Short mmCIF file of C-alpha atoms in Angstrom, two decimals:
data_model
loop_
_atom_site.label_atom_id
_atom_site.label_comp_id
_atom_site.label_asym_id
_atom_site.label_seq_id
_atom_site.Cartn_x
_atom_site.Cartn_y
_atom_site.Cartn_z
CA UNK C 1 0.08 -0.25 -0.03
CA UNK C 2 3.02 2.48 0.88
CA UNK C 3 4.73 1.84 -2.25
CA UNK C 4 0.78 1.98 -4.41
CA UNK C 5 0.25 5.67 -2.29
CA UNK C 6 3.61 6.94 -4.14
CA UNK C 7 3.12 5.45 -7.27
CA UNK C 8 -0.53 7.03 -7.52
CA UNK C 9 0.80 10.71 -6.18
CA UNK C 10 4.11 10.46 -8.60
CA UNK C 11 1.72 10.42 -11.47
CA UNK C 12 -0.70 12.12 -10.19
CA UNK C 13 -0.22 15.41 -9.14
CA UNK C 14 -1.32 18.21 -11.82
CA UNK C 15 2.98 18.71 -13.48
CA UNK C 16 2.81 15.10 -13.98
CA UNK C 17 -0.96 14.89 -15.23
CA UNK C 18 0.43 17.89 -17.82
CA UNK C 19 3.13 16.07 -19.14
CA UNK C 20 1.55 12.66 -19.18
CA UNK C 21 -1.22 14.23 -21.80
CA UNK C 22 1.57 16.30 -23.61
CA UNK C 23 3.07 12.84 -24.45
CA UNK C 24 -0.04 11.55 -25.15
CA UNK C 25 -0.88 14.06 -27.88
CA UNK C 26 2.84 13.55 -29.20
CA UNK C 27 2.26 10.06 -29.89
CA UNK C 28 -1.19 10.31 -31.17
CA UNK C 29 -0.32 12.90 -33.67
CA UNK C 30 2.47 10.73 -34.91
CA UNK C 31 0.34 7.73 -35.35
CA UNK C 32 -2.22 10.39 -36.96
CA UNK C 33 -5.06 10.17 -34.41
CA UNK C 34 -5.85 13.57 -34.92
CA UNK C 35 -8.50 14.11 -32.23
CA UNK C 36 -6.78 12.60 -29.74
CA UNK C 37 -4.03 14.52 -30.05
CA UNK C 38 -5.75 17.27 -29.91
CA UNK C 39 -7.57 16.22 -26.71
CA UNK C 40 -4.50 15.86 -24.71
CA UNK C 41 -2.61 18.91 -26.20
CA UNK C 42 -5.87 20.84 -24.77
CA UNK C 43 -6.09 19.05 -21.87
CA UNK C 44 -2.45 19.33 -21.29
CA UNK C 45 -2.44 23.24 -21.54
CA UNK C 46 -5.47 23.53 -19.42
CA UNK C 47 -3.78 21.70 -16.22
CA UNK C 48 -0.65 24.12 -17.02
CA UNK C 49 -2.80 27.34 -16.98
CA UNK C 50 -4.75 26.16 -14.26
CA UNK C 51 -1.96 25.24 -11.82
CA UNK C 52 0.00 27.75 -12.98
CA UNK C 53 -1.77 31.18 -13.39
CA UNK C 54 -4.61 30.64 -11.33
CA UNK C 55 -5.75 30.92 -7.65
CA UNK C 56 -7.26 27.76 -7.64
CA UNK C 57 -4.44 25.77 -5.55
CA UNK C 58 -4.59 28.87 -2.42
CA UNK C 59 -8.29 28.39 -2.75
CA UNK C 60 -8.02 24.78 -2.14
CA UNK C 61 -5.44 24.66 0.13
CA UNK C 62 -7.26 27.90 2.07
CA UNK C 63 -10.56 25.74 2.46
CA UNK C 64 -8.67 22.96 3.83
CA UNK C 65 -6.88 25.74 6.30
CA UNK C 66 -10.26 27.26 7.34
CA UNK C 67 -11.94 23.12 8.19
CA UNK C 68 -10.67 23.48 11.89
CA UNK C 69 -10.20 27.07 13.46
CA UNK C 70 -6.82 27.56 14.68
CA UNK C 71 -5.75 28.19 18.60
CA UNK C 72 -7.66 30.95 20.43
CA UNK C 73 -4.93 30.98 23.00
CA UNK C 74 -3.10 28.35 25.18
CA UNK C 75 -4.07 25.56 27.17
CA UNK C 76 -4.75 26.52 30.45
CA UNK C 77 -2.92 23.81 31.44
CA UNK C 78 -1.13 20.92 29.41
CA UNK C 79 0.29 17.60 29.57
CA UNK C 80 1.13 16.08 25.94
CA UNK C 81 1.24 16.89 22.71
CA UNK C 82 1.72 15.28 19.42
CA UNK C 83 3.90 16.53 16.45
CA UNK C 84 3.25 15.02 13.24
CA UNK C 85 6.30 14.57 11.23
CA UNK C 86 6.86 16.70 7.89
CA UNK C 87 8.78 19.69 8.97
CA UNK C 88 12.14 18.52 8.27
CA UNK C 89 14.39 18.11 5.14
CA UNK C 90 15.40 15.26 6.15
CA UNK C 91 17.22 14.20 3.22
CA UNK C 92 19.66 17.33 3.85
CA UNK C 93 19.96 16.64 7.60
CA UNK C 94 20.66 12.94 6.84
CA UNK C 95 23.83 14.25 5.15
CA UNK C 96 24.57 17.43 6.82
CA UNK C 97 23.80 16.97 9.89
CA UNK C 98 21.46 19.86 12.11
CA UNK C 99 17.68 20.05 11.81
CA UNK C 100 17.08 22.44 8.70
CA UNK C 101 12.88 23.39 9.04
CA UNK C 102 11.13 23.79 5.37
CA UNK C 103 7.65 25.15 4.58
CA UNK C 104 6.24 23.07 7.65
CA UNK C 105 8.68 24.09 10.17
CA UNK C 106 6.02 25.74 12.44
CA UNK C 107 4.84 22.44 13.19
CA UNK C 108 8.23 21.94 15.29
CA UNK C 109 8.71 26.05 16.16
CA UNK C 110 5.17 25.68 17.78
CA UNK C 111 6.09 22.56 19.80
CA UNK C 112 9.31 24.23 21.15
CA UNK C 113 7.23 27.22 22.58
CA UNK C 114 4.33 25.06 23.58
CA UNK C 115 7.09 23.06 25.70
CA UNK C 116 8.97 25.94 27.14
CA UNK C 117 5.81 27.14 28.70
CA UNK C 118 4.47 23.60 29.84
CA UNK C 119 7.28 22.28 31.15
CA UNK C 120 5.34 19.26 32.31
CA UNK C 121 3.98 18.31 29.02
CA UNK C 122 5.50 14.99 27.73
CA UNK C 123 6.23 15.63 23.15
CA UNK C 124 5.46 12.53 20.87
CA UNK C 125 6.91 13.13 17.80
CA UNK C 126 5.79 10.76 14.83
CA UNK C 127 7.43 10.46 11.78
CA UNK C 128 10.19 8.00 9.89
CA UNK C 129 11.39 8.17 6.72
CA UNK C 130 8.28 8.64 3.83
CA UNK C 131 10.80 8.44 0.93
CA UNK C 132 10.95 5.09 -1.05
CA UNK C 133 14.03 4.35 -0.99
CA UNK C 134 14.13 4.40 2.77
CA UNK C 135 17.74 6.11 3.05
CA UNK C 136 16.72 8.98 4.98
CA UNK C 137 16.32 9.91 8.78
CA UNK C 138 12.98 10.67 9.96
CA UNK C 139 11.53 13.71 11.77
CA UNK C 140 11.60 11.86 14.95
CA UNK C 141 14.98 11.49 14.92
CA UNK C 142 15.77 14.87 13.36
CA UNK C 143 13.37 16.52 16.11
CA UNK C 144 15.74 15.13 18.81
CA UNK C 145 18.76 17.45 17.97
CA UNK C 146 16.53 20.66 17.57
CA UNK C 147 14.71 20.15 20.86
CA UNK C 148 18.30 18.72 22.56
CA UNK C 149 19.60 22.11 21.55
CA UNK C 150 17.24 24.35 22.86
CA UNK C 151 16.96 22.68 26.28
CA UNK C 152 14.22 19.99 26.07
CA UNK C 153 15.53 17.09 28.18
CA UNK C 154 15.37 13.68 26.14
CA UNK C 155 12.94 12.29 28.58
CA UNK C 156 10.07 14.47 27.90
CA UNK C 157 10.60 13.34 24.12
CA UNK C 158 8.23 9.84 22.76
CA UNK C 159 9.57 9.09 19.37
CA UNK C 160 7.96 7.18 16.79
CA UNK C 161 10.55 6.44 14.15
CA UNK C 162 9.07 4.11 12.39
CA UNK C 163 5.86 5.75 10.10
CA UNK C 164 5.70 6.33 6.60
CA UNK C 165 2.48 7.57 5.95
CA UNK C 166 -0.21 9.48 7.97
CA UNK C 167 -2.26 6.05 8.51
CA UNK C 168 0.76 4.98 10.14
CA UNK C 169 1.40 8.43 12.11
CA UNK C 170 -1.76 7.34 13.93
CA UNK C 171 -1.33 3.88 14.12
CA UNK C 172 1.93 3.68 15.60
CA UNK C 173 1.01 7.09 17.57
CA UNK C 174 -1.63 4.87 19.65
CA UNK C 175 0.57 2.05 20.59
CA UNK C 176 2.84 4.51 22.09
CA UNK C 177 0.08 6.60 23.66
CA UNK C 178 -1.21 4.07 25.43
CA UNK C 179 2.81 2.56 26.29
CA UNK C 180 3.54 5.82 27.95
CA UNK C 181 -0.41 6.78 29.79
CA UNK C 182 -0.78 9.75 27.75
CA UNK C 183 -4.14 11.09 26.30
CA UNK C 184 -6.71 13.83 25.61
CA UNK C 185 -3.25 15.42 23.86
CA UNK C 186 -2.42 18.14 21.45
CA UNK C 187 -2.45 17.53 17.78
CA UNK C 188 -0.25 19.22 16.12
CA UNK C 189 0.00 19.71 12.53
CA UNK C 190 -0.37 21.73 9.18
CA UNK C 191 -3.72 23.27 8.44
CA UNK C 192 -4.30 21.24 5.30
CA UNK C 193 -3.09 18.38 6.99
CA UNK C 194 -5.55 18.84 9.80
CA UNK C 195 -8.73 17.23 8.48
CA UNK C 196 -7.00 14.10 6.93
CA UNK C 197 -5.22 13.42 10.35
CA UNK C 198 -8.19 14.15 12.37
CA UNK C 199 -10.14 11.84 10.27
CA UNK C 200 -7.52 8.71 10.98
CA UNK C 201 -7.25 9.69 14.48
CA UNK C 202 -11.10 9.32 15.19
CA UNK C 203 -11.40 6.27 13.37
CA UNK C 204 -8.77 4.43 15.79
CA UNK C 205 -10.69 6.24 19.14
CA UNK C 206 -7.61 8.23 20.02
CA UNK C 207 -8.73 11.38 21.78
CA UNK C 208 -6.77 14.71 20.79
CA UNK C 209 -7.07 18.54 20.53
CA UNK C 210 -6.34 19.69 17.00
CA UNK C 211 -3.89 22.30 17.08
CA UNK C 212 -4.03 24.09 13.77
CA UNK C 213 -0.31 25.56 12.59
CA UNK C 214 1.15 26.02 9.52
CA UNK C 215 -0.56 28.39 7.47
CA UNK C 216 -0.19 28.43 3.63
CA UNK C 217 -3.05 30.94 2.38
CA UNK C 218 -4.37 34.27 3.91
CA UNK C 219 -7.34 33.47 4.21
CA UNK C 220 -9.07 35.43 2.25
CA UNK C 221 -7.56 34.12 -1.19
CA UNK C 222 -10.56 33.91 -4.09
CA UNK C 223 -10.78 32.64 -7.70
CA UNK C 224 -8.74 34.30 -10.16
CA UNK C 225 -5.96 35.04 -12.34
CA UNK C 226 -2.23 35.05 -10.80
CA UNK C 227 0.46 35.60 -13.37
CA UNK C 228 2.84 36.78 -11.14
CA UNK C 229 3.79 33.53 -8.90
CA UNK C 230 3.50 30.50 -10.67
CA UNK C 231 5.85 28.88 -8.68
CA UNK C 232 3.76 29.43 -5.72
CA UNK C 233 0.39 28.17 -7.58
CA UNK C 234 1.46 25.31 -9.16
CA UNK C 235 2.90 24.26 -5.40
CA UNK C 236 -0.44 24.87 -3.72
CA UNK C 237 -2.45 23.33 -6.21
CA UNK C 238 -0.12 20.15 -5.37
CA UNK C 239 -0.15 20.26 -1.90
CA UNK C 240 -4.17 20.51 -2.09
CA UNK C 241 -4.66 17.76 -4.85
CA UNK C 242 -2.56 15.25 -3.01
CA UNK C 243 -4.61 15.60 0.41
CA UNK C 244 -7.74 15.15 -1.45
CA UNK C 245 -6.18 12.20 -2.52
CA UNK C 246 -5.59 10.60 0.93
CA UNK C 247 -8.58 11.61 2.10
CA UNK C 248 -10.61 9.87 -0.65
CA UNK C 249 -8.38 6.85 -0.67
CA UNK C 250 -8.93 6.52 3.21
CA UNK C 251 -12.76 6.65 2.74
CA UNK C 252 -12.24 4.31 0.36
CA UNK C 253 -10.98 2.25 2.16
CA UNK C 254 -12.28 2.31 5.66
CA UNK C 255 -9.46 4.37 7.52
CA UNK C 256 -11.66 7.34 8.27
CA UNK C 257 -15.38 7.40 8.25
CA UNK C 258 -15.77 10.71 6.90
CA UNK C 259 -14.70 11.56 3.68
CA UNK C 260 -13.65 14.97 5.38
CA UNK C 261 -13.61 15.32 8.46
CA UNK C 262 -14.50 18.41 10.09
CA UNK C 263 -14.29 19.79 13.92
#
């Protein structure tokens, strides 16, 4: 299932689809299938235009981010938090050392802030190597470097190092929560990732408090043409498409009880 999910994403993301239809149109042209060739080229151009030069991706990500409200203030007390991996450039950190944060690094910045404010809280980091090659350190390992560098004692950390997908995050986390007597923890992850994550945790009967971080949109996005930032536009669309593929697939195979989990 893990390899299949990776392959589906490799070929299902917007730029990959555009490339596929472009090749299909070229081959169809060589075979003199004029109708197929024209339709394929049109579809390829349409995908590229929507992905690169419209705010479709931003609007879709915004919808995901708005599904769960963000924190309205810190909790009165905090015993534990769960941080889902994905916040480090693990390939870089594997070979260069350190703890290089990527675009989702707010997950760990927020965990650090809360850890300093609530010195009694334990921190469960769930994240192994999600690559096909399985040659990199996971976020659980890399995060230990970061927490240690900022003076967070090792005995406050619970590391889940084996998960490769969000579903495995939840499965493995459940075992560690039971083993360590932890419950009703904050679940810290990116806004766009929260609906899928909560759906899986609910299905497994894990009680958590959603703690949204790492926003990628302003909250005021609308559908429009945007020629100023094509690379960001396609990145946002890819993020949204990936989440929806994950939610639909998990719902179809029974890993969540809701297609689009909400509060």
